[in-house]
Coordinates of C-alpha atoms and ligand atoms in Angstrom, one line a residue:
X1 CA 22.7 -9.4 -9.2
X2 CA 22.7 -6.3 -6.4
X3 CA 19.7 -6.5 -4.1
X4 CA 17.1 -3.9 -3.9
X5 CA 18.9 -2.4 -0.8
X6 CA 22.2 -2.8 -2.3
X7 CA 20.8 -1.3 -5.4
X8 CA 19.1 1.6 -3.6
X9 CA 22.0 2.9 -1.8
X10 CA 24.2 3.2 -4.8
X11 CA 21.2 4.9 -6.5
X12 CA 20.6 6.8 -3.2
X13 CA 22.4 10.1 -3.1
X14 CA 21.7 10.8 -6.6
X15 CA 18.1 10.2 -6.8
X16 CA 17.1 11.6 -3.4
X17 CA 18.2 15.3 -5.0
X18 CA 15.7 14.9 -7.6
X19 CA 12.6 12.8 -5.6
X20 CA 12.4 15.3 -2.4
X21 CA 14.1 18.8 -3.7
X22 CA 10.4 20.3 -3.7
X23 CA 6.6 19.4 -3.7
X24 CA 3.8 20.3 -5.6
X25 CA -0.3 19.2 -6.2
X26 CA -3.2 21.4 -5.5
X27 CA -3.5 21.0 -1.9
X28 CA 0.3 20.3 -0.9
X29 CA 0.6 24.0 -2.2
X30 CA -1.7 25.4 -0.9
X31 CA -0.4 23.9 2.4
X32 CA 2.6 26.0 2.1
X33 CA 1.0 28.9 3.0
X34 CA 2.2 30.7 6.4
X35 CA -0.3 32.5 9.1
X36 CA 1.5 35.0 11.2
X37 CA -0.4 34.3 14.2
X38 CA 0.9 30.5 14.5
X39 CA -3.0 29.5 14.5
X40 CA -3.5 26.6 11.1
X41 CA -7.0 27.0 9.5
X42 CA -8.4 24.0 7.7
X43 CA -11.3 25.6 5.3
X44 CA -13.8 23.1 4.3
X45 CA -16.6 23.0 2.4
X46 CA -18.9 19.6 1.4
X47 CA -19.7 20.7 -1.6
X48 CA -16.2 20.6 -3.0
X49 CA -14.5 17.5 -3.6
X50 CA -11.3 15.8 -5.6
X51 CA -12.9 12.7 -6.1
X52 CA -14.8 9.9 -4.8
X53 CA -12.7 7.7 -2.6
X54 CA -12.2 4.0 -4.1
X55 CA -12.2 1.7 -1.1
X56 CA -9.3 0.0 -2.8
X57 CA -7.1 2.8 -2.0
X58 CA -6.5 0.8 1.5
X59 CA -5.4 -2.2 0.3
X60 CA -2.6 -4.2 1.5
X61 CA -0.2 -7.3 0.5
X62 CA 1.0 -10.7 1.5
X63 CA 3.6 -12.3 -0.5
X64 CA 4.7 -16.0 -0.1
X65 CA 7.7 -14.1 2.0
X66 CA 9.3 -14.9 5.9
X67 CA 6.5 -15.7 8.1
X68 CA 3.7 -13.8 6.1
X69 CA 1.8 -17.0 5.1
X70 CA 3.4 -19.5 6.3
X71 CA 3.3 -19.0 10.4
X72 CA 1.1 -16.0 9.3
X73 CA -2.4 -17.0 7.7
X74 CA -1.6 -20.4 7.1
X75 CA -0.3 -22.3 10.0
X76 CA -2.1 -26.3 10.2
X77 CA -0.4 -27.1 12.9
X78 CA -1.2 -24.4 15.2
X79 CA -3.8 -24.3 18.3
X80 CA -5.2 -21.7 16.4
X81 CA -5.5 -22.7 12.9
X82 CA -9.1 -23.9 11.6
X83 CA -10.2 -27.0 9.8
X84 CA -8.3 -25.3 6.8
X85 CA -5.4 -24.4 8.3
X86 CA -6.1 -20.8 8.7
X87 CA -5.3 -18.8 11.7
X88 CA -8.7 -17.6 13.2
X89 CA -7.3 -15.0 15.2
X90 CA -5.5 -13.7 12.2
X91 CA -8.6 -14.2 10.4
X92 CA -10.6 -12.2 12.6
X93 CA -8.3 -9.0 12.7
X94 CA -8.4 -9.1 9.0
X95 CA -11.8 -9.1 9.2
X96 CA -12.6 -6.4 11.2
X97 CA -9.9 -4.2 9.9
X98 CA -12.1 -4.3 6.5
X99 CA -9.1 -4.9 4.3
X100 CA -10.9 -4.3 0.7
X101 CA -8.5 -5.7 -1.7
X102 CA -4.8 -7.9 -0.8
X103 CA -2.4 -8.4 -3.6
X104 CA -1.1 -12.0 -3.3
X105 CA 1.7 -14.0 -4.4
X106 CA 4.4 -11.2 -4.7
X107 CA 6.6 -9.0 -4.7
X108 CA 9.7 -10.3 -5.9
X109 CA 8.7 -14.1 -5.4
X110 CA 6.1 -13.4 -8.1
X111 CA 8.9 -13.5 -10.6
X112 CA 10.2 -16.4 -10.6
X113 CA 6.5 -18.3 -9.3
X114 CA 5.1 -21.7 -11.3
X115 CA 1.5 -21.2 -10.5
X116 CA 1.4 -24.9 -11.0
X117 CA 3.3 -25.8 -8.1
X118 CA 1.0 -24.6 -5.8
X119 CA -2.6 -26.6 -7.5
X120 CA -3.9 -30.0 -6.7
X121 CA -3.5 -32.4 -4.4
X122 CA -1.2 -31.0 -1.4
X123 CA 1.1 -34.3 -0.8
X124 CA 2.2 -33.7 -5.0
X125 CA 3.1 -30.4 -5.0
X126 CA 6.9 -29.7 -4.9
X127 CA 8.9 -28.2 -2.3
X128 CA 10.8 -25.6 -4.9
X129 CA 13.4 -23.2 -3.4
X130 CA 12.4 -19.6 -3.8
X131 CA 15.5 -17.9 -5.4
X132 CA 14.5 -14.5 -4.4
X133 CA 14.4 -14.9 -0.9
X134 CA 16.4 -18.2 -0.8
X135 CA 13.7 -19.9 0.8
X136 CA 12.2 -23.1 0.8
X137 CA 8.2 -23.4 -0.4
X138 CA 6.4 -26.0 0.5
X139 CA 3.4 -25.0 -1.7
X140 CA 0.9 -26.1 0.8
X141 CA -0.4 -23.1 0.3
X142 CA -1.5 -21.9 -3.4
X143 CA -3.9 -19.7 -5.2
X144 CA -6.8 -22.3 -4.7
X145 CA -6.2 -21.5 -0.5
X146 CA -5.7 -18.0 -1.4
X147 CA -9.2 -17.8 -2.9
X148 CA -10.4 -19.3 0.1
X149 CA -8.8 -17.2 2.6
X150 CA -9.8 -14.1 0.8
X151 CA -13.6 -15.1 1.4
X152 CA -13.2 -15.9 4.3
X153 CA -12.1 -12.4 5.7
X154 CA -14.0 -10.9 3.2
X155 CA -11.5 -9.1 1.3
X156 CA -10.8 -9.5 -2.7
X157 CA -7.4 -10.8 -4.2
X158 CA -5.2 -8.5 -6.7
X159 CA -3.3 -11.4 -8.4
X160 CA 0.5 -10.9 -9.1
X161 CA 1.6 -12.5 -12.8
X162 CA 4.8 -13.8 -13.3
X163 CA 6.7 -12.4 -15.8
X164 CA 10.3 -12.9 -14.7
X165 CA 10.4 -16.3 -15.9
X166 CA 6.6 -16.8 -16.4
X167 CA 5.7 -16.7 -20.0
X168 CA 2.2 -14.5 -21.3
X169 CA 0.6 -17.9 -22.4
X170 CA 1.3 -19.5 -18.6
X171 CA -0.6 -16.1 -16.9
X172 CA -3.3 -16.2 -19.5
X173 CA -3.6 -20.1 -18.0
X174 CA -3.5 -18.6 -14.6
X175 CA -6.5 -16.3 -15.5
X176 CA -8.3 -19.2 -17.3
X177 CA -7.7 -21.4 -14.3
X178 CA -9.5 -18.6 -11.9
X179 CA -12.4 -17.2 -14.1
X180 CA -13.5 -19.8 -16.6
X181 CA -16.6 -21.3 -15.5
X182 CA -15.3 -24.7 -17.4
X183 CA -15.2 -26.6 -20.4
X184 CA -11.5 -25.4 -21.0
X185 CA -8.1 -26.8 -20.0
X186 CA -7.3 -24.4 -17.2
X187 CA -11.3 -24.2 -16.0
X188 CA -11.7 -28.0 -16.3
X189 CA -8.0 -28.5 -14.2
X190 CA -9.4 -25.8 -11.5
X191 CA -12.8 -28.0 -11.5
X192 CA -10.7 -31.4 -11.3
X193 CA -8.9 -29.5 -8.6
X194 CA -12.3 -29.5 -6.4
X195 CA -13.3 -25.7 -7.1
X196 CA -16.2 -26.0 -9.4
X197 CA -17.1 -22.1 -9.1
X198 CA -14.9 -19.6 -11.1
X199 CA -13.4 -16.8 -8.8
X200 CA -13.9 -13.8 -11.1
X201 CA -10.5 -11.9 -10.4
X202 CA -10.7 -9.2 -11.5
X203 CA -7.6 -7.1 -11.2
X204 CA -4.3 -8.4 -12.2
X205 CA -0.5 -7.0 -11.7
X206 CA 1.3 -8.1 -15.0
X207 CA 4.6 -8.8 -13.4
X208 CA 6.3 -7.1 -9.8
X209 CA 9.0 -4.3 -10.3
X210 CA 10.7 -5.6 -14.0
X211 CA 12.8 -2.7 -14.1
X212 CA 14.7 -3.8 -10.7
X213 CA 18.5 -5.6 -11.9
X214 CA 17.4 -7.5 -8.5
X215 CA 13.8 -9.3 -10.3
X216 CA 14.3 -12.2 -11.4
X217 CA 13.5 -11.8 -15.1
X218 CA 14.7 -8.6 -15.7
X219 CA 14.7 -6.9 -18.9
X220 CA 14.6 -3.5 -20.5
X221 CA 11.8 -1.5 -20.5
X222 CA 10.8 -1.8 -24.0
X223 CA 11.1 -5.5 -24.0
X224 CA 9.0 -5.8 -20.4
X225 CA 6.4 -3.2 -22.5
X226 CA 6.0 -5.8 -24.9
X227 CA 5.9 -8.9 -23.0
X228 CA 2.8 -7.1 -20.8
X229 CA 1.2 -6.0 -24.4
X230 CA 1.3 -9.5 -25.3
X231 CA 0.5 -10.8 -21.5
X232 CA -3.0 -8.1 -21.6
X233 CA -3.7 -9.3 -25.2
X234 CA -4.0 -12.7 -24.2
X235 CA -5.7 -12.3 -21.1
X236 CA -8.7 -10.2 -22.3
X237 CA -8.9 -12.8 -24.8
X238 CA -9.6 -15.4 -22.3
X239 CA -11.9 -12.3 -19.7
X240 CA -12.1 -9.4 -21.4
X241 CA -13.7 -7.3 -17.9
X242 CA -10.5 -7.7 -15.9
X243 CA -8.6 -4.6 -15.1
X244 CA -4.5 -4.9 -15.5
X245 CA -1.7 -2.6 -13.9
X246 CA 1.9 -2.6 -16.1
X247 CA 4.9 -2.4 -13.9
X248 CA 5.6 1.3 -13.4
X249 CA 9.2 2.1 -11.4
X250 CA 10.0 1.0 -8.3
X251 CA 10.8 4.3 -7.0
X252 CA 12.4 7.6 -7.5
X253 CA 16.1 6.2 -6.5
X254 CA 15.9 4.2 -10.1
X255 CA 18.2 5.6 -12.6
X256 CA 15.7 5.0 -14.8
X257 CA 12.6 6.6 -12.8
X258 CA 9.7 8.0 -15.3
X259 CA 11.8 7.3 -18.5
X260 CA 10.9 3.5 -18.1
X261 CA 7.2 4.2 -17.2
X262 CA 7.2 6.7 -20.5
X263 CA 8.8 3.3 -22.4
X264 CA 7.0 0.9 -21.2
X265 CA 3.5 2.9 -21.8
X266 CA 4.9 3.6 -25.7
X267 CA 4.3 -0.3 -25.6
X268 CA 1.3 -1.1 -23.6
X269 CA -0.6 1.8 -23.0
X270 CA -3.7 0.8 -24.9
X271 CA -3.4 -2.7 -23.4
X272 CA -4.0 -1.8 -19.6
X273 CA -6.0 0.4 -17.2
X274 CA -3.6 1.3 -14.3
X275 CA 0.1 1.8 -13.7
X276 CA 1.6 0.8 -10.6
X277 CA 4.3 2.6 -8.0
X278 CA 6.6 1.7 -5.4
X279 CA 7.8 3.8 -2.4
X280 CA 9.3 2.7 1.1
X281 CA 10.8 5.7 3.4
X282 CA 12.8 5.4 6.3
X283 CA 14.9 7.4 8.4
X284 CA 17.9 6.4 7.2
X285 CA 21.2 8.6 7.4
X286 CA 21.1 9.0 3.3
X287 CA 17.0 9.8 3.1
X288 CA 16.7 11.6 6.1
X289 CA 20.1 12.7 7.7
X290 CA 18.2 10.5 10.8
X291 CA 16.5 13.6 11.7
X292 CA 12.6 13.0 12.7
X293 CA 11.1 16.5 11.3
X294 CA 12.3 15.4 7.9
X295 CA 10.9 11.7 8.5
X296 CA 7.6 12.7 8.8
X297 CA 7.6 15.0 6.0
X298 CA 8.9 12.3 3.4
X299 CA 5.3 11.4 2.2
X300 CA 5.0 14.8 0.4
X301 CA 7.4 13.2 -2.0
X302 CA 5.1 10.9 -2.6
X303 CA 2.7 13.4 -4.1
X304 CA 5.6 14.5 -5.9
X305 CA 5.8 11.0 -7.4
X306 CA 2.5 10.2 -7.9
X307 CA 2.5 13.9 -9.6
X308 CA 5.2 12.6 -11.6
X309 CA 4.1 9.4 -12.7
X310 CA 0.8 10.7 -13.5
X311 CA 2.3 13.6 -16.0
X312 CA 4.3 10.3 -18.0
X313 CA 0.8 8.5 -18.3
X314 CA -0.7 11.5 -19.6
X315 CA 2.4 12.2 -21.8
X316 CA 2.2 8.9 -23.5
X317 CA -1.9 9.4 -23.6
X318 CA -1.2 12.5 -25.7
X319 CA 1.2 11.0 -27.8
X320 CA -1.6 7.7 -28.6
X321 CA -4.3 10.4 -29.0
X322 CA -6.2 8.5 -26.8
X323 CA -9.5 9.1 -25.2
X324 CA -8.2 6.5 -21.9
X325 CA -6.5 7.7 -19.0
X326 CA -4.8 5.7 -16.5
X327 CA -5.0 5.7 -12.8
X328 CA -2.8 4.4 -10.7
X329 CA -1.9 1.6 -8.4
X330 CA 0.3 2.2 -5.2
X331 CA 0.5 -1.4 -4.9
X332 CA 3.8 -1.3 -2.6
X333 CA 4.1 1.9 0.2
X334 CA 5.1 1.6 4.0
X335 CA 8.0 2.4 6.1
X336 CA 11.2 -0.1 5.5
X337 CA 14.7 0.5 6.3
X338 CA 15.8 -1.4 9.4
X339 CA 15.1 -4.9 8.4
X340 CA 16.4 -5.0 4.9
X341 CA 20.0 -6.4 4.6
X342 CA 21.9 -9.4 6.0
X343 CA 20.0 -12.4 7.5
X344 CA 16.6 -10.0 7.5
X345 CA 16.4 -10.7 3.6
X346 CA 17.8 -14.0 3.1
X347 CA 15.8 -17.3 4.4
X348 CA 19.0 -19.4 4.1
X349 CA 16.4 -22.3 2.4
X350 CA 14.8 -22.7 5.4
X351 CA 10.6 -22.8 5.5
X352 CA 9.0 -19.4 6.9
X353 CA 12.0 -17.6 8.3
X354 CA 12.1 -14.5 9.7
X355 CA 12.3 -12.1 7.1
X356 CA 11.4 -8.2 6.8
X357 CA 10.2 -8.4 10.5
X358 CA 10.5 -4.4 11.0
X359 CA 9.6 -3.3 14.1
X360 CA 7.5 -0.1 14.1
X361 CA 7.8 2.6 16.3
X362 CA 6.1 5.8 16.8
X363 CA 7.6 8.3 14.2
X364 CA 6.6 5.3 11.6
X365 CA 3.1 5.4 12.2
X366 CA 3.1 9.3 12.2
X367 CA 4.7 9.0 8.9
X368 CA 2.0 6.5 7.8
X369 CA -0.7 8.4 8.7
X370 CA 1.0 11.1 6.7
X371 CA 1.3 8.6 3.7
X372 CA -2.3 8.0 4.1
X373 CA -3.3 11.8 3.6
X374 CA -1.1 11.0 0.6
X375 CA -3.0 8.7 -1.1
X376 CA -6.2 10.0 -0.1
X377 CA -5.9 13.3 -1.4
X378 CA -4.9 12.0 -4.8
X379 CA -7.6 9.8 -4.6
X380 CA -8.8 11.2 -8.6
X381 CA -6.1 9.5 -10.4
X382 CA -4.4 6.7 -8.0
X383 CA -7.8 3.6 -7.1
X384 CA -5.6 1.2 -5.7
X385 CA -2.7 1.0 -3.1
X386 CA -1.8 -1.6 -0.8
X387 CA -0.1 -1.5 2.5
X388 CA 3.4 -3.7 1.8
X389 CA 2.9 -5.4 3.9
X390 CA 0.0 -7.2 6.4
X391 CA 0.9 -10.1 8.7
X392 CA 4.6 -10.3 9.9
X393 CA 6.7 -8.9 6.9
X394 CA 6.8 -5.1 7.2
X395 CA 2.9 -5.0 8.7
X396 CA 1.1 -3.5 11.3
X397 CA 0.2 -7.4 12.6
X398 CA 2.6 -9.6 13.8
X399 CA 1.9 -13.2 15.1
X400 CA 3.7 -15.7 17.6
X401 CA 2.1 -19.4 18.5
X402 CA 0.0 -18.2 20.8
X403 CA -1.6 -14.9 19.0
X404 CA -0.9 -11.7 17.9
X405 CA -0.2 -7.8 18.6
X406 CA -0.8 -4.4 16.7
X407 CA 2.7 -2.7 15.4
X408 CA 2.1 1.2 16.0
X409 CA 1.2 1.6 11.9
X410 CA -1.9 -0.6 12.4
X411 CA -3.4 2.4 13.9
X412 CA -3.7 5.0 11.6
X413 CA -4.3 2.3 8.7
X414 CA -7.0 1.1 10.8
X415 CA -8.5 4.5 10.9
X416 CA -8.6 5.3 7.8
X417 CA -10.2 1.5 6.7
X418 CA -12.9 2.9 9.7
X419 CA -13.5 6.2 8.7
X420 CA -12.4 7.4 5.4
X421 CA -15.7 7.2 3.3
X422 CA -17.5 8.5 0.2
X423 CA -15.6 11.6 -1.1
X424 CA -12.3 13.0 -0.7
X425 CA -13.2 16.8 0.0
X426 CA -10.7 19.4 -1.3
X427 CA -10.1 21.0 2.0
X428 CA -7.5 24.4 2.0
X429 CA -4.8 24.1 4.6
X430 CA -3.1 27.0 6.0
X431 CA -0.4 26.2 8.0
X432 CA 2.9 27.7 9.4
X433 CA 5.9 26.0 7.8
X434 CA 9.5 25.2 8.9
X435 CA 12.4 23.8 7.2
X436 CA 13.6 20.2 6.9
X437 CA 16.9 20.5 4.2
X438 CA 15.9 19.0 0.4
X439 CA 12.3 19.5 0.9
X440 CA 10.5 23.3 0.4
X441 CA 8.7 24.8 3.2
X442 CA 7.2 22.0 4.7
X443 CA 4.2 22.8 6.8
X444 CA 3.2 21.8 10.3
X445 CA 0.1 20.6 9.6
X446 CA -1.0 18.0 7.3
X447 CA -5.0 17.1 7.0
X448 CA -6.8 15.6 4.4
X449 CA -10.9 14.9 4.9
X450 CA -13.6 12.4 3.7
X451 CA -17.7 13.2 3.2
X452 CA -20.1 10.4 3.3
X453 CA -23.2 11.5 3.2
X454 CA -23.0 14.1 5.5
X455 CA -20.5 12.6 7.5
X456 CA -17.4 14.1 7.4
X457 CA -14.1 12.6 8.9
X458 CA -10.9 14.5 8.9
X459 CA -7.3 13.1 9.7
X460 CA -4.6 16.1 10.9
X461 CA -0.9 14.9 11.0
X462 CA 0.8 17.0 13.1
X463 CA 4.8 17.5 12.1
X464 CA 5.8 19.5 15.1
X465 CA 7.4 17.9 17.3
X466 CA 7.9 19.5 20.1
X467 CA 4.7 22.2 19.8
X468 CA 1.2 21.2 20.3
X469 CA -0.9 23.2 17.5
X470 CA -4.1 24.9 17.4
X471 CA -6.3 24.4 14.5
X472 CA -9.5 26.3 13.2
X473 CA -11.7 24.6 11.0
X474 CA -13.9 26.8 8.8
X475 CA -16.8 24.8 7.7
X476 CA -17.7 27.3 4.6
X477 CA -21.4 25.3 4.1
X478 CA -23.1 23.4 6.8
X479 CA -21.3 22.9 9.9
X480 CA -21.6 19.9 11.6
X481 CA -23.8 18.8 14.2
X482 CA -22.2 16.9 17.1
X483 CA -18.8 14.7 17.2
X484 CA -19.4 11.1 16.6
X485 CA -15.4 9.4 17.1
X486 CA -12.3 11.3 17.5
X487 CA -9.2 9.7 18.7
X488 CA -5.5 10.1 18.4
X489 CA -2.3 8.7 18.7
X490 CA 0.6 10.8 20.5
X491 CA 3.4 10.0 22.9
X492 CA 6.4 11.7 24.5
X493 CA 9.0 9.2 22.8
X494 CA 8.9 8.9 18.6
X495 CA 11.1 5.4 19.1
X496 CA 8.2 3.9 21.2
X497 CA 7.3 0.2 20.0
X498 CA 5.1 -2.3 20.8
X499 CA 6.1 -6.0 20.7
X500 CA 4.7 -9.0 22.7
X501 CA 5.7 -8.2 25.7
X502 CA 4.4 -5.0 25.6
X503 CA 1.7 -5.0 23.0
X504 CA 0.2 -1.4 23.9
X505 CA 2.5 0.8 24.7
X506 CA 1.6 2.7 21.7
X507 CA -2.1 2.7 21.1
X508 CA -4.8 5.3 20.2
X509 CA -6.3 7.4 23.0
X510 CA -9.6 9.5 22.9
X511 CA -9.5 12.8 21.9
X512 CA -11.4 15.7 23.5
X513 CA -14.7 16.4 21.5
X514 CA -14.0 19.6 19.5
X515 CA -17.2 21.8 19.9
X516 CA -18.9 23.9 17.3
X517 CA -19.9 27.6 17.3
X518 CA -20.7 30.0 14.4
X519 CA -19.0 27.4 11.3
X520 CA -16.0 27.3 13.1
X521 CA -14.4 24.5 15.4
X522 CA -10.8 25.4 17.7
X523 CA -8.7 22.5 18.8
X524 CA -5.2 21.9 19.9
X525 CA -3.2 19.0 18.5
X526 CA -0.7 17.7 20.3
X527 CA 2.8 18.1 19.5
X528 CA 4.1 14.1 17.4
X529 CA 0.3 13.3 16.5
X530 CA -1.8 11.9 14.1
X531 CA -5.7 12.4 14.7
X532 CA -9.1 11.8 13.2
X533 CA -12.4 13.2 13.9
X534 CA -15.4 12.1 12.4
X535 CA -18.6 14.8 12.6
X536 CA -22.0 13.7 11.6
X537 CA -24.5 16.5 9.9
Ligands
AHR601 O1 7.6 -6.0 -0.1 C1 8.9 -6.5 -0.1 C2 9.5 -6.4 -1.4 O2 9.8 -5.1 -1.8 C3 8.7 -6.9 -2.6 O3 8.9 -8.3 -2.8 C4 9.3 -6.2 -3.8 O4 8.3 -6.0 -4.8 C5 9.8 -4.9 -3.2 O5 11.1 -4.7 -3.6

């Protein structure tokens, strides 16, 4: 069975033609347009948005992976852990980061996951070796402690299912076990179990990346499609109010990219509510040629794929005739390339190794910021993504045994958790481009910006590298009053990290107030940045 990596770099040279040859979407377009005088205008006006902005869209992930549990939120032995065996400091980042929604158990583990390992009384569950990252599980940790976690920083879980080796029946259990009240099997085990109050999931992943030959359980698409019919029919019969994503592809490297989403929908479509998508960039030789400029363009393929995906979902709406349309769930996106092969990937059956510990460094939090703007300004069709990943595999937090520190990415993620309220305006960018080889006319400037009741908050990504830019924002209604936050993040090296021993090298800095005189505001960017500015009315 080839790895996802392995898998990806055959796959690569072919697929990368077709996922970053050109971009489209409204705004990306309009983007494309040149001013002579090297000055980018943002025109924005309150009263015209895309959509209002689903808080879900800044979600994130922790799979029972490396040190992401394990060592991450769940560590009973440490100075630091509570009466539960929760890390408080961990705990309290999560917190205050505002993390809406975390998907939770996997990811690949999902796939070949007994839900029933991890129940009941801690000194019976089994110690099972966890074939997709040949690690050992204790199963000290389970959905009951991942109920409990997710209260306790406030944030609401978006269940994986098993269906690599999971049947429909076993995640129709699962669902009875979290959102009976009782008087059934599952309930009365939950109740047995100590929980007497039903958790009320409501969103649930039917299955993690089924058209991967590296998931566990893989099968073609029309045999996953009806496996998740079956999987949604039974689960609404148990809650009919949860919402349920079907496996979309894992990228735009697959060979079988869109033509499995258009198969799998022929099966399911009237079954679910959402579709989900995949995407991790790098700048690898094959993506990116290893040159920056092109790195922290890559996200406008991800409008091209969520433009993609979304045209197969309508496509199979028009051929069902029906009156539902789907949205979408990023539920995997981040920067991953360096720690994805050899010993990164494989736990040799030991308990939390090191695994997918990426280290982060400038140019990867510009791109995220960029990724962000993505998901933002496609905030009409796509109401959930989640940052893969959030404590120690690919994430912005990483922890030792005596606390934690902030990867570069944590900062614009953070941001846009902070700031990105209420409605995503549909803002026109006009921006000098320049050329980055497989992509069109790529344009300096990025921005995307949020309205919340007068409030408005925009985030500006720029591309240049070795310019600062000036920017003139139009405001076409009210302008604003007075600035109320504006920071950025910048620095003269794009391979600047941060680790423990040097745990703010790269870190936000304040940004000059912009002023405001007759609707317009002038301000220079710097060249490598990604900043937001909030404005109240
Ligand atoms: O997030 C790491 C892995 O990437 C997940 O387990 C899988 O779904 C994806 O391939």
């Amino acid at each position: 069975m080839p790895s996802r990596r392995q898998f990806l770099q055959q796959a690569s040279t072919a697929a990368f033609a077709c996922c970053s040859s050109t971009r489209f979407g409204r705004l990306v377009s309009a983007q494309a347009t040149s001013t002579a005088d090297q000055t980018s205008r943002i025109l924005i006006d309150s009263r015209r948005s895309i959509s209002p902005l689903d808080r879900n869209l800044f979600g994130s992930f922790l799979e029972q992976l490396g040190r992401a549990i394990y060592e991450g939120i769940y560590d009973p032995g440490s100075k630091l852990a509570d009466s539960n065996g929760f890390r408080k400091d961990v705990m309290q980042e999560v917190r205050s980061l505002g993390v809406p929604i975390i998907r939770y158990p996997g990811g690949n583990f999902v796939s070949g996951y007994n839900w029933l390992d991890g129940v009941g009384p801690k000194q019976d569950r089994p110690h099972v070796l966890d074939k997709a990252w040949d690690s050992m599980n204790s199963n000290q940790f389970g959905t009951n402690e991942y109920m409990q976690w997710c209260k306790a920083v406030g944030t609401l879980p978006l269940m994986g299912l098993n269906l690599g080796t999971g049947t429909p029946e076993q995640a129709a259990a699962l669902l009875e076990y979290c959102n009976v009240e009782k008087g059934t099997q599952w309930s009365d085990l939950r109740r047995k179990h100590g929980y007497a109050e039903p958790y009320n999931v409501k969103h649930w992943c039917i299955g993690n990346e089924m058209d991967g030959p590296w998931q566990i359980g893989h099968v073609t698409a029309t045999e996953y499609g009806m496996k998740a019919q079956d999987t949604a029919r039974q689960m609404r019969y148990v809650d009919h109010s949860v919402q349920l994503i079907a496996c979309g592809s894992s990228g735009p490297f697959m060979p079988t990219y869109l033509e499995w989403d258009r198969e799998v929908l022929e099966q399911c479509y009237d079954y679910v509510d959402g579709l989900s998508l995949h995407r991790y960039l790098g700048n690898t030789n094959e993506e990116t040629g290893e040159d920056s400029s092109k790195y922290v363009a890559m996200n406008l393929t991800m409008d091209r794929q969520i433009a993609e995906t979304l045209a197969v979902c309508d496509l199979v709406r028009g051929h069902k005739r029906s009156p539902k349309k789907l949205w979408l769930s990023f539920d995997e996106w981040n920067v991953w390339y360096r720690a994805r092969t050899g010993d990164a990937v494989n736990g040799h059956r030991k308990e939390a190794p090191h695994l997918l510990e990426e280290v982060y460094d400038l140019e990867d939090a510009l791109l995220v910021g960029g990724m962000l703007n993505t998901l933002m300004r496609n905030a009409d069709r796509v109401k959930i993504a989640c940052l893969a990943q959030l404590i120690n595999v690919i994430a912005p937090i990483m922890t030792n045994e005596n606390g934690l520190f902030r990867q570069t990415i944590y900062y614009p993620y953070a941001w846009a958790l902070q700031y990105a309220r209420g409605r995503v305006l549909n803002v026109l960018v006009e921006s000098p481009t320049y050329d980055a080889k497989g992509l069109d006319a790529v344009p300096y400037l990025d921005a995307v910006a949020t309205n919340d009741n007068g409030r408005t908050t925009l985030f500006v990504l720029n591309r240049d590298l070795s310019k600062a830019r000036t920017v003139d924002v139009i405001w076409e209604d009210q302008p604003p009053n007075r600035v109320l936050a504006s920071q950025l993040l910048t620095g003269n090296d794009l391979k600047a990290v941060n680790g423990f021993d040097a745990p703010e090298r790269v870190k936000p800095q304040e940004f000059d107030k912009p002023t405001t005189s007759n609707g317009r505001t002038r301000f220079e960017v710097p060249a490598r940045s990604y900043t937001v500015i909030q404005w109240g009315a």
